[in-house]
Amino acid sequence: MIVNHYALRGGLMLLSAALLVTLSACTPKNSAEPFGGGTKQADTAAANLMAGASDQVQATYKQRCLSCHGNSLEGKIGPKTNLQKIGARLTKEQIIAQINKGGGGMPGFAGQLKPEEIDGLAEWLAGKK
């Protein structure tokens, strides 16, 4: 079997480039930490935005949502990912549907999150007006 090393090398380089682009899509620019942060002002703003969220909601958000929606709900991959005033745009039921089904680049989480986790996130986010 003859292996074309140049084609193999080119394929690996293409795969590496695609992986790099994918992994950097949700990474904040100019951040020393993987999920942003670093300043007291930013940490205080993030804490204020998490106010009213139960420990379970905070844990779920940090584990499943933070990488694309940000520490301060600011959105990291476009304006549609900004959740700071999502309750003014969507009802709790619409937020539940979005979390379950996904869409617009967001993956659905039905079957990955418990219904009570989705309900808790939606209740908290619906209050962001």
mmCIF file of N, CA and C in Angstrom:
data_model
loop_
_atom_site.group_PDB
_atom_site.id
_atom_site.type_symbol
_atom_site.label_atom_id
_atom_site.label_comp_id
_atom_site.label_asym_id
_atom_site.label_seq_id
_atom_site.Cartn_x
_atom_site.Cartn_y
_atom_site.Cartn_z
ATOM 1 N N MET A 1 0.849 -1.178 0.000
ATOM 2 C CA MET A 1 0.000 0.000 0.000
ATOM 3 C C MET A 1 0.894 1.241 0.000
ATOM 4 N N ILE A 2 0.619 2.140 -0.921
ATOM 5 C CA ILE A 2 1.396 3.370 -1.038
ATOM 6 C C ILE A 2 0.604 4.498 -0.373
ATOM 7 N N VAL A 3 1.252 5.199 0.523
ATOM 8 C CA VAL A 3 0.611 6.289 1.245
ATOM 9 C C VAL A 3 1.171 7.608 0.733
ATOM 10 N N ASN A 4 0.308 8.486 0.349
ATOM 11 C CA ASN A 4 0.720 9.820 -0.086
ATOM 12 C C ASN A 4 0.849 10.681 1.161
ATOM 13 N N HIS A 5 2.071 10.826 1.631
ATOM 14 C CA HIS A 5 2.306 11.565 2.870
ATOM 15 C C HIS A 5 1.914 13.032 2.761
ATOM 16 N N TYR A 6 2.052 13.601 1.592
ATOM 17 C CA TYR A 6 1.667 15.008 1.414
ATOM 18 C C TYR A 6 0.158 15.175 1.554
ATOM 19 N N ALA A 7 -0.615 14.259 1.003
ATOM 20 C CA ALA A 7 -2.076 14.329 1.128
ATOM 21 C C ALA A 7 -2.493 14.099 2.570
ATOM 22 N N LEU A 8 -1.841 13.157 3.233
ATOM 23 C CA LEU A 8 -2.141 12.878 4.641
ATOM 24 C C LEU A 8 -1.823 14.090 5.511
ATOM 25 N N ARG A 9 -0.661 14.691 5.276
ATOM 26 C CA ARG A 9 -0.260 15.874 6.030
ATOM 27 C C ARG A 9 -1.240 17.024 5.788
ATOM 28 N N GLY A 10 -1.640 17.230 4.530
ATOM 29 C CA GLY A 10 -2.592 18.291 4.203
ATOM 30 C C GLY A 10 -3.943 18.063 4.869
ATOM 31 N N GLY A 11 -4.389 16.819 4.894
ATOM 32 C CA GLY A 11 -5.650 16.486 5.558
ATOM 33 C C GLY A 11 -5.602 16.750 7.047
ATOM 34 N N LEU A 12 -4.486 16.389 7.656
ATOM 35 C CA LEU A 12 -4.324 16.638 9.096
ATOM 36 C C LEU A 12 -4.276 18.131 9.404
ATOM 37 N N MET A 13 -3.626 18.889 8.530
ATOM 38 C CA MET A 13 -3.564 20.343 8.742
ATOM 39 C C MET A 13 -4.956 20.954 8.615
ATOM 40 N N LEU A 14 -5.740 20.491 7.653
ATOM 41 C CA LEU A 14 -7.102 20.993 7.466
ATOM 42 C C LEU A 14 -7.961 20.638 8.677
ATOM 43 N N LEU A 15 -7.849 19.414 9.149
ATOM 44 C CA LEU A 15 -8.589 18.995 10.329
ATOM 45 C C LEU A 15 -8.188 19.815 11.551
ATOM 46 N N SER A 16 -6.896 20.057 11.720
ATOM 47 C CA SER A 16 -6.414 20.868 12.845
ATOM 48 C C SER A 16 -6.956 22.291 12.782
ATOM 49 N N ALA A 17 -6.969 22.879 11.586
ATOM 50 C CA ALA A 17 -7.492 24.238 11.425
ATOM 51 C C ALA A 17 -8.972 24.289 11.754
ATOM 52 N N ALA A 18 -9.743 23.295 11.307
ATOM 53 C CA ALA A 18 -11.181 23.256 11.586
ATOM 54 C C ALA A 18 -11.426 23.113 13.083
ATOM 55 N N LEU A 19 -10.645 22.285 13.740
ATOM 56 C CA LEU A 19 -10.782 22.105 15.186
ATOM 57 C C LEU A 19 -10.450 23.395 15.933
ATOM 58 N N LEU A 20 -9.412 24.082 15.506
ATOM 59 C CA LEU A 20 -9.025 25.345 16.135
ATOM 60 C C LEU A 20 -10.135 26.382 16.014
ATOM 61 N N VAL A 21 -10.727 26.497 14.845
ATOM 62 C CA VAL A 21 -11.818 27.456 14.629
ATOM 63 C C VAL A 21 -13.010 27.093 15.498
ATOM 64 N N THR A 22 -13.352 25.813 15.558
ATOM 65 C CA THR A 22 -14.488 25.368 16.363
ATOM 66 C C THR A 22 -14.272 25.663 17.837
ATOM 67 N N LEU A 23 -13.101 25.344 18.343
ATOM 68 C CA LEU A 23 -12.830 25.550 19.766
ATOM 69 C C LEU A 23 -12.717 27.018 20.141
ATOM 70 N N SER A 24 -12.330 27.857 19.217
ATOM 71 C CA SER A 24 -12.179 29.272 19.537
ATOM 72 C C SER A 24 -13.472 30.057 19.387
ATOM 73 N N ALA A 25 -14.524 29.450 18.856
ATOM 74 C CA ALA A 25 -15.776 30.165 18.611
ATOM 75 C C ALA A 25 -16.385 30.733 19.882
ATOM 76 N N CYS A 26 -16.259 30.025 20.976
ATOM 77 C CA CYS A 26 -16.873 30.472 22.224
ATOM 78 C C CYS A 26 -15.851 31.011 23.216
ATOM 79 N N THR A 27 -14.630 31.177 22.815
ATOM 80 C CA THR A 27 -13.590 31.671 23.705
ATOM 81 C C THR A 27 -13.515 33.188 23.618
ATOM 82 N N PRO A 28 -13.529 33.873 24.765
ATOM 83 C CA PRO A 28 -13.445 35.327 24.737
ATOM 84 C C PRO A 28 -12.104 35.801 24.212
ATOM 85 N N LYS A 29 -12.127 36.896 23.504
ATOM 86 C CA LYS A 29 -10.890 37.479 23.003
ATOM 87 C C LYS A 29 -10.189 38.222 24.121
ATOM 88 N N ASN A 30 -8.881 38.248 24.079
ATOM 89 C CA ASN A 30 -8.047 38.987 25.032
ATOM 90 C C ASN A 30 -8.317 38.587 26.476
ATOM 91 N N SER A 31 -8.575 37.309 26.710
ATOM 92 C CA SER A 31 -8.843 36.856 28.060
ATOM 93 C C SER A 31 -7.728 35.937 28.535
ATOM 94 N N ALA A 32 -7.267 36.195 29.732
ATOM 95 C CA ALA A 32 -6.228 35.348 30.304
ATOM 96 C C ALA A 32 -6.825 34.060 30.860
ATOM 97 N N GLU A 33 -8.126 34.066 31.129
ATOM 98 C CA GLU A 33 -8.783 32.906 31.699
ATOM 99 C C GLU A 33 -9.693 32.281 30.648
ATOM 100 N N PRO A 34 -9.948 30.967 30.743
ATOM 101 C CA PRO A 34 -10.697 30.291 29.695
ATOM 102 C C PRO A 34 -12.119 30.811 29.513
ATOM 103 N N PHE A 35 -12.766 31.262 30.558
ATOM 104 C CA PHE A 35 -14.135 31.743 30.431
ATOM 105 C C PHE A 35 -14.265 33.200 30.851
ATOM 106 N N GLY A 36 -13.294 33.997 30.495
ATOM 107 C CA GLY A 36 -13.349 35.428 30.779
ATOM 108 C C GLY A 36 -13.002 35.716 32.221
ATOM 109 N N GLY A 37 -13.453 36.843 32.686
ATOM 110 C CA GLY A 37 -13.205 37.218 34.064
ATOM 111 C C GLY A 37 -11.906 37.966 34.219
ATOM 112 N N GLY A 38 -11.465 38.047 35.437
ATOM 113 C CA GLY A 38 -10.176 38.655 35.684
ATOM 114 C C GLY A 38 -10.264 39.978 36.414
ATOM 115 N N THR A 39 -11.320 40.763 36.224
ATOM 116 C CA THR A 39 -11.417 42.045 36.907
ATOM 117 C C THR A 39 -12.505 41.986 37.963
ATOM 118 N N LYS A 40 -12.309 42.752 39.027
ATOM 119 C CA LYS A 40 -13.317 42.779 40.087
ATOM 120 C C LYS A 40 -14.634 43.336 39.576
ATOM 121 N N GLN A 41 -14.553 44.352 38.712
ATOM 122 C CA GLN A 41 -15.769 44.953 38.166
ATOM 123 C C GLN A 41 -16.558 43.921 37.360
ATOM 124 N N ALA A 42 -15.887 43.153 36.545
ATOM 125 C CA ALA A 42 -16.554 42.130 35.749
ATOM 126 C C ALA A 42 -17.117 41.039 36.648
ATOM 127 N N ASP A 43 -16.364 40.647 37.682
ATOM 128 C CA ASP A 43 -16.835 39.633 38.610
ATOM 129 C C ASP A 43 -18.071 40.110 39.362
ATOM 130 N N THR A 44 -18.099 41.389 39.751
ATOM 131 C CA THR A 44 -19.250 41.956 40.449
ATOM 132 C C THR A 44 -20.454 42.001 39.522
ATOM 133 N N ALA A 45 -20.251 42.405 38.288
ATOM 134 C CA ALA A 45 -21.350 42.446 37.314
ATOM 135 C C ALA A 45 -21.908 41.051 37.081
ATOM 136 N N ALA A 46 -21.045 40.061 36.968
ATOM 137 C CA ALA A 46 -21.484 38.686 36.767
ATOM 138 C C ALA A 46 -22.274 38.196 37.975
ATOM 139 N N ALA A 47 -21.796 38.532 39.175
ATOM 140 C CA ALA A 47 -22.499 38.129 40.391
ATOM 141 C C ALA A 47 -23.873 38.773 40.449
ATOM 142 N N ASN A 48 -23.973 40.039 40.058
ATOM 143 C CA ASN A 48 -25.268 40.721 40.058
ATOM 144 C C ASN A 48 -26.236 40.079 39.080
ATOM 145 N N LEU A 49 -25.738 39.676 37.926
ATOM 146 C CA LEU A 49 -26.604 39.043 36.941
ATOM 147 C C LEU A 49 -27.040 37.652 37.377
ATOM 148 N N MET A 50 -26.257 36.999 38.211
ATOM 149 C CA MET A 50 -26.624 35.679 38.722
ATOM 150 C C MET A 50 -27.560 35.778 39.926
ATOM 151 N N ALA A 51 -27.772 36.993 40.427
ATOM 152 C CA ALA A 51 -28.648 37.187 41.582
ATOM 153 C C ALA A 51 -30.035 36.625 41.266
ATOM 154 N N GLY A 52 -30.602 35.963 42.241
ATOM 155 C CA GLY A 52 -31.927 35.384 42.069
ATOM 156 C C GLY A 52 -31.898 33.974 41.515
ATOM 157 N N ALA A 53 -30.742 33.526 41.074
ATOM 158 C CA ALA A 53 -30.616 32.161 40.555
ATOM 159 C C ALA A 53 -30.248 31.227 41.703
ATOM 160 N N SER A 54 -30.939 30.098 41.761
ATOM 161 C CA SER A 54 -30.627 29.102 42.792
ATOM 162 C C SER A 54 -29.238 28.519 42.526
ATOM 163 N N ASP A 55 -28.720 27.803 43.500
ATOM 164 C CA ASP A 55 -27.422 27.148 43.324
ATOM 165 C C ASP A 55 -27.473 26.173 42.147
ATOM 166 N N GLN A 56 -28.604 25.464 42.002
ATOM 167 C CA GLN A 56 -28.753 24.511 40.903
ATOM 168 C C GLN A 56 -28.734 25.228 39.556
ATOM 169 N N VAL A 57 -29.458 26.339 39.460
ATOM 170 C CA VAL A 57 -29.493 27.108 38.210
ATOM 171 C C VAL A 57 -28.097 27.651 37.888
ATOM 172 N N GLN A 58 -27.411 28.183 38.894
ATOM 173 C CA GLN A 58 -26.063 28.701 38.668
ATOM 174 C C GLN A 58 -25.125 27.596 38.193
ATOM 175 N N ALA A 59 -25.204 26.437 38.814
ATOM 176 C CA ALA A 59 -24.340 25.314 38.422
ATOM 177 C C ALA A 59 -24.651 24.858 37.000
ATOM 178 N N THR A 60 -25.930 24.767 36.669
ATOM 179 C CA THR A 60 -26.332 24.353 35.319
ATOM 180 C C THR A 60 -25.867 25.373 34.296
ATOM 181 N N TYR A 61 -26.073 26.659 34.582
ATOM 182 C CA TYR A 61 -25.645 27.711 33.662
ATOM 183 C C TYR A 61 -24.131 27.644 33.440
ATOM 184 N N LYS A 62 -23.381 27.535 34.522
ATOM 185 C CA LYS A 62 -21.920 27.513 34.403
ATOM 186 C C LYS A 62 -21.436 26.295 33.623
ATOM 187 N N GLN A 63 -22.117 25.167 33.799
ATOM 188 C CA GLN A 63 -21.692 23.942 33.126
ATOM 189 C C GLN A 63 -22.133 23.894 31.668
ATOM 190 N N ARG A 64 -23.332 24.372 31.348
ATOM 191 C CA ARG A 64 -23.895 24.168 30.021
ATOM 192 C C ARG A 64 -24.032 25.414 29.155
ATOM 193 N N CYS A 65 -24.053 26.605 29.754
ATOM 194 C CA CYS A 65 -24.407 27.813 29.008
ATOM 195 C C CYS A 65 -23.279 28.843 28.920
ATOM 196 N N LEU A 66 -22.457 28.888 29.941
ATOM 197 C CA LEU A 66 -21.456 29.946 30.090
ATOM 198 C C LEU A 66 -20.502 30.064 28.913
ATOM 199 N N SER A 67 -20.089 28.955 28.328
ATOM 200 C CA SER A 67 -19.077 29.023 27.274
ATOM 201 C C SER A 67 -19.546 29.806 26.060
ATOM 202 N N CYS A 68 -20.845 29.832 25.783
ATOM 203 C CA CYS A 68 -21.355 30.611 24.640
ATOM 204 C C CYS A 68 -22.081 31.887 25.060
ATOM 205 N N HIS A 69 -22.680 31.879 26.246
ATOM 206 C CA HIS A 69 -23.467 33.041 26.672
ATOM 207 C C HIS A 69 -22.709 33.980 27.614
ATOM 208 N N GLY A 70 -21.558 33.551 28.145
ATOM 209 C CA GLY A 70 -20.694 34.432 28.911
ATOM 210 C C GLY A 70 -20.973 34.516 30.393
ATOM 211 N N ASN A 71 -19.961 34.991 31.129
ATOM 212 C CA ASN A 71 -20.061 35.179 32.582
ATOM 213 C C ASN A 71 -21.155 36.163 32.960
ATOM 214 N N SER A 72 -21.339 37.172 32.140
ATOM 215 C CA SER A 72 -22.303 38.240 32.431
ATOM 216 C C SER A 72 -23.498 38.187 31.495
ATOM 217 N N LEU A 73 -23.754 37.021 30.909
ATOM 218 C CA LEU A 73 -24.871 36.821 29.969
ATOM 219 C C LEU A 73 -24.726 37.673 28.712
ATOM 220 N N GLU A 74 -23.504 38.181 28.462
ATOM 221 C CA GLU A 74 -23.282 39.138 27.378
ATOM 222 C C GLU A 74 -23.284 38.495 26.002
ATOM 223 N N GLY A 75 -23.181 37.201 25.939
ATOM 224 C CA GLY A 75 -23.111 36.526 24.648
ATOM 225 C C GLY A 75 -21.716 36.604 24.090
ATOM 226 N N LYS A 76 -21.210 35.491 23.619
ATOM 227 C CA LYS A 76 -19.838 35.453 23.134
ATOM 228 C C LYS A 76 -19.745 35.198 21.640
ATOM 229 N N ILE A 77 -20.824 34.773 21.018
ATOM 230 C CA ILE A 77 -20.727 34.417 19.598
ATOM 231 C C ILE A 77 -21.803 35.109 18.773
ATOM 232 N N GLY A 78 -22.063 36.345 19.123
ATOM 233 C CA GLY A 78 -23.021 37.129 18.358
ATOM 234 C C GLY A 78 -24.112 37.707 19.232
ATOM 235 N N PRO A 79 -24.826 38.694 18.707
ATOM 236 C CA PRO A 79 -25.839 39.394 19.508
ATOM 237 C C PRO A 79 -26.994 38.504 19.971
ATOM 238 N N LYS A 80 -27.307 37.464 19.231
ATOM 239 C CA LYS A 80 -28.408 36.582 19.629
ATOM 240 C C LYS A 80 -28.076 35.764 20.868
ATOM 241 N N THR A 81 -26.796 35.685 21.219
ATOM 242 C CA THR A 81 -26.418 34.918 22.410
ATOM 243 C C THR A 81 -26.409 35.775 23.674
ATOM 244 N N ASN A 82 -26.694 37.075 23.544
ATOM 245 C CA ASN A 82 -26.780 37.966 24.700
ATOM 246 C C ASN A 82 -28.098 37.687 25.422
ATOM 247 N N LEU A 83 -28.003 37.311 26.692
ATOM 248 C CA LEU A 83 -29.191 36.963 27.489
ATOM 249 C C LEU A 83 -29.497 37.989 28.572
ATOM 250 N N GLN A 84 -28.805 39.123 28.560
ATOM 251 C CA GLN A 84 -28.968 40.090 29.646
ATOM 252 C C GLN A 84 -30.397 40.609 29.779
ATOM 253 N N LYS A 85 -31.129 40.700 28.689
ATOM 254 C CA LYS A 85 -32.526 41.175 28.735
ATOM 255 C C LYS A 85 -33.435 40.218 27.974
ATOM 256 N N ILE A 86 -33.128 38.932 28.056
ATOM 257 C CA ILE A 86 -33.873 37.927 27.306
ATOM 258 C C ILE A 86 -35.344 37.871 27.738
ATOM 259 N N GLY A 87 -35.620 38.169 28.988
ATOM 260 C CA GLY A 87 -36.998 38.142 29.485
ATOM 261 C C GLY A 87 -37.868 39.216 28.858
ATOM 262 N N ALA A 88 -37.272 40.259 28.299
ATOM 263 C CA ALA A 88 -38.031 41.303 27.605
ATOM 264 C C ALA A 88 -38.386 40.858 26.185
ATOM 265 N N ARG A 89 -37.673 39.850 25.663
ATOM 266 C CA ARG A 89 -37.904 39.382 24.293
ATOM 267 C C ARG A 89 -38.683 38.082 24.230
ATOM 268 N N LEU A 90 -38.469 37.210 25.217
ATOM 269 C CA LEU A 90 -39.094 35.894 25.196
ATOM 270 C C LEU A 90 -39.792 35.602 26.516
ATOM 271 N N THR A 91 -40.891 34.853 26.434
ATOM 272 C CA THR A 91 -41.586 34.408 27.645
ATOM 273 C C THR A 91 -40.857 33.189 28.210
ATOM 274 N N LYS A 92 -41.223 32.809 29.410
ATOM 275 C CA LYS A 92 -40.630 31.621 30.023
ATOM 276 C C LYS A 92 -40.851 30.401 29.127
ATOM 277 N N GLU A 93 -42.050 30.268 28.581
ATOM 278 C CA GLU A 93 -42.370 29.125 27.728
ATOM 279 C C GLU A 93 -41.514 29.117 26.453
ATOM 280 N N GLN A 94 -41.278 30.294 25.882
ATOM 281 C CA GLN A 94 -40.429 30.384 24.693
ATOM 282 C C GLN A 94 -38.971 30.045 25.023
ATOM 283 N N ILE A 95 -38.538 30.449 26.203
ATOM 284 C CA ILE A 95 -37.181 30.133 26.640
ATOM 285 C C ILE A 95 -37.039 28.624 26.845
ATOM 286 N N ILE A 96 -38.051 28.001 27.459
ATOM 287 C CA ILE A 96 -38.041 26.548 27.641
ATOM 288 C C ILE A 96 -37.944 25.853 26.287
ATOM 289 N N ALA A 97 -38.738 26.307 25.315
ATOM 290 C CA ALA A 97 -38.706 25.710 23.976
ATOM 291 C C ALA A 97 -37.327 25.872 23.342
ATOM 292 N N GLN A 98 -36.720 27.036 23.499
ATOM 293 C CA GLN A 98 -35.387 27.276 22.922
ATOM 294 C C GLN A 98 -34.343 26.360 23.562
ATOM 295 N N ILE A 99 -34.398 26.220 24.873
ATOM 296 C CA ILE A 99 -33.439 25.346 25.553
ATOM 297 C C ILE A 99 -33.642 23.901 25.110
ATOM 298 N N ASN A 100 -34.888 23.469 25.039
ATOM 299 C CA ASN A 100 -35.180 22.086 24.643
ATOM 300 C C ASN A 100 -34.783 21.784 23.204
ATOM 301 N N LYS A 101 -35.227 22.623 22.285
ATOM 302 C CA LYS A 101 -35.071 22.345 20.856
ATOM 303 C C LYS A 101 -33.815 22.952 20.250
ATOM 304 N N GLY A 102 -33.317 24.036 20.838
ATOM 305 C CA GLY A 102 -32.186 24.742 20.260
ATOM 306 C C GLY A 102 -32.642 25.512 19.028
ATOM 307 N N GLY A 103 -31.710 25.827 18.166
ATOM 308 C CA GLY A 103 -32.009 26.562 16.942
ATOM 309 C C GLY A 103 -31.175 27.818 16.849
ATOM 310 N N GLY A 104 -30.969 28.288 15.627
ATOM 311 C CA GLY A 104 -30.171 29.487 15.422
ATOM 312 C C GLY A 104 -28.726 29.304 15.857
ATOM 313 N N GLY A 105 -28.209 28.096 15.744
ATOM 314 C CA GLY A 105 -26.838 27.818 16.142
ATOM 315 C C GLY A 105 -26.709 27.220 17.527
ATOM 316 N N MET A 106 -27.772 27.285 18.323
ATOM 317 C CA MET A 106 -27.734 26.721 19.675
ATOM 318 C C MET A 106 -28.185 25.266 19.620
ATOM 319 N N PRO A 107 -27.449 24.390 20.313
ATOM 320 C CA PRO A 107 -27.899 22.992 20.376
ATOM 321 C C PRO A 107 -29.080 22.858 21.331
ATOM 322 N N GLY A 108 -29.925 21.881 21.104
ATOM 323 C CA GLY A 108 -31.016 21.590 22.028
ATOM 324 C C GLY A 108 -30.506 20.776 23.207
ATOM 325 N N PHE A 109 -31.138 20.948 24.350
ATOM 326 C CA PHE A 109 -30.701 20.252 25.548
ATOM 327 C C PHE A 109 -31.744 19.297 26.098
ATOM 328 N N ALA A 110 -32.830 19.059 25.355
ATOM 329 C CA ALA A 110 -33.821 18.073 25.784
ATOM 330 C C ALA A 110 -33.119 16.727 25.876
ATOM 331 N N GLY A 111 -33.335 16.025 26.961
ATOM 332 C CA GLY A 111 -32.676 14.743 27.161
ATOM 333 C C GLY A 111 -31.303 14.866 27.793
ATOM 334 N N GLN A 112 -30.712 16.046 27.759
ATOM 335 C CA GLN A 112 -29.407 16.258 28.392
ATOM 336 C C GLN A 112 -29.549 16.945 29.743
ATOM 337 N N LEU A 113 -30.578 17.779 29.863
ATOM 338 C CA LEU A 113 -30.881 18.453 31.126
ATOM 339 C C LEU A 113 -32.198 17.911 31.659
ATOM 340 N N LYS A 114 -32.324 17.873 32.957
ATOM 341 C CA LYS A 114 -33.572 17.448 33.586
ATOM 342 C C LYS A 114 -34.617 18.549 33.379
ATOM 343 N N PRO A 115 -35.892 18.171 33.305
ATOM 344 C CA PRO A 115 -36.944 19.189 33.139
ATOM 345 C C PRO A 115 -36.889 20.284 34.205
ATOM 346 N N GLU A 116 -36.558 19.915 35.431
ATOM 347 C CA GLU A 116 -36.491 20.929 36.501
ATOM 348 C C GLU A 116 -35.306 21.870 36.305
ATOM 349 N N GLU A 117 -34.223 21.389 35.688
ATOM 350 C CA GLU A 117 -33.089 22.264 35.387
ATOM 351 C C GLU A 117 -33.475 23.275 34.301
ATOM 352 N N ILE A 118 -34.156 22.787 33.277
ATOM 353 C CA ILE A 118 -34.607 23.664 32.188
ATOM 354 C C ILE A 118 -35.611 24.676 32.719
ATOM 355 N N ASP A 119 -36.541 24.220 33.547
ATOM 356 C CA ASP A 119 -37.542 25.125 34.120
ATOM 357 C C ASP A 119 -36.881 26.187 34.989
ATOM 358 N N GLY A 120 -35.904 25.787 35.793
ATOM 359 C CA GLY A 120 -35.195 26.739 36.649
ATOM 360 C C GLY A 120 -34.443 27.782 35.836
ATOM 361 N N LEU A 121 -33.740 27.343 34.798
ATOM 362 C CA LEU A 121 -33.041 28.284 33.925
ATOM 363 C C LEU A 121 -34.025 29.245 33.271
ATOM 364 N N ALA A 122 -35.119 28.696 32.747
ATOM 365 C CA ALA A 122 -36.105 29.526 32.050
ATOM 366 C C ALA A 122 -36.763 30.532 32.992
ATOM 367 N N GLU A 123 -37.084 30.112 34.192
ATOM 368 C CA GLU A 123 -37.688 31.014 35.178
ATOM 369 C C GLU A 123 -36.738 32.177 35.487
ATOM 370 N N TRP A 124 -35.496 31.851 35.728
ATOM 371 C CA TRP A 124 -34.490 32.872 36.041
ATOM 372 C C TRP A 124 -34.262 33.802 34.847
ATOM 373 N N LEU A 125 -34.100 33.239 33.656
ATOM 374 C CA LEU A 125 -33.841 34.060 32.477
ATOM 375 C C LEU A 125 -35.040 34.922 32.097
ATOM 376 N N ALA A 126 -36.244 34.409 32.318
ATOM 377 C CA ALA A 126 -37.447 35.195 31.997
ATOM 378 C C ALA A 126 -37.525 36.465 32.852
ATOM 379 N N GLY A 127 -36.866 36.458 33.995
ATOM 380 C CA GLY A 127 -36.831 37.646 34.856
ATOM 381 C C GLY A 127 -35.805 38.692 34.425
ATOM 382 N N LYS A 128 -35.000 38.373 33.426
ATOM 383 C CA LYS A 128 -33.980 39.314 32.933
ATOM 384 C C LYS A 128 -34.625 40.253 31.919
ATOM 385 N N LYS A 129 -35.012 41.425 32.397
ATOM 386 C CA LYS A 129 -35.724 42.375 31.520
ATOM 387 C C LYS A 129 -35.030 43.695 31.432
#
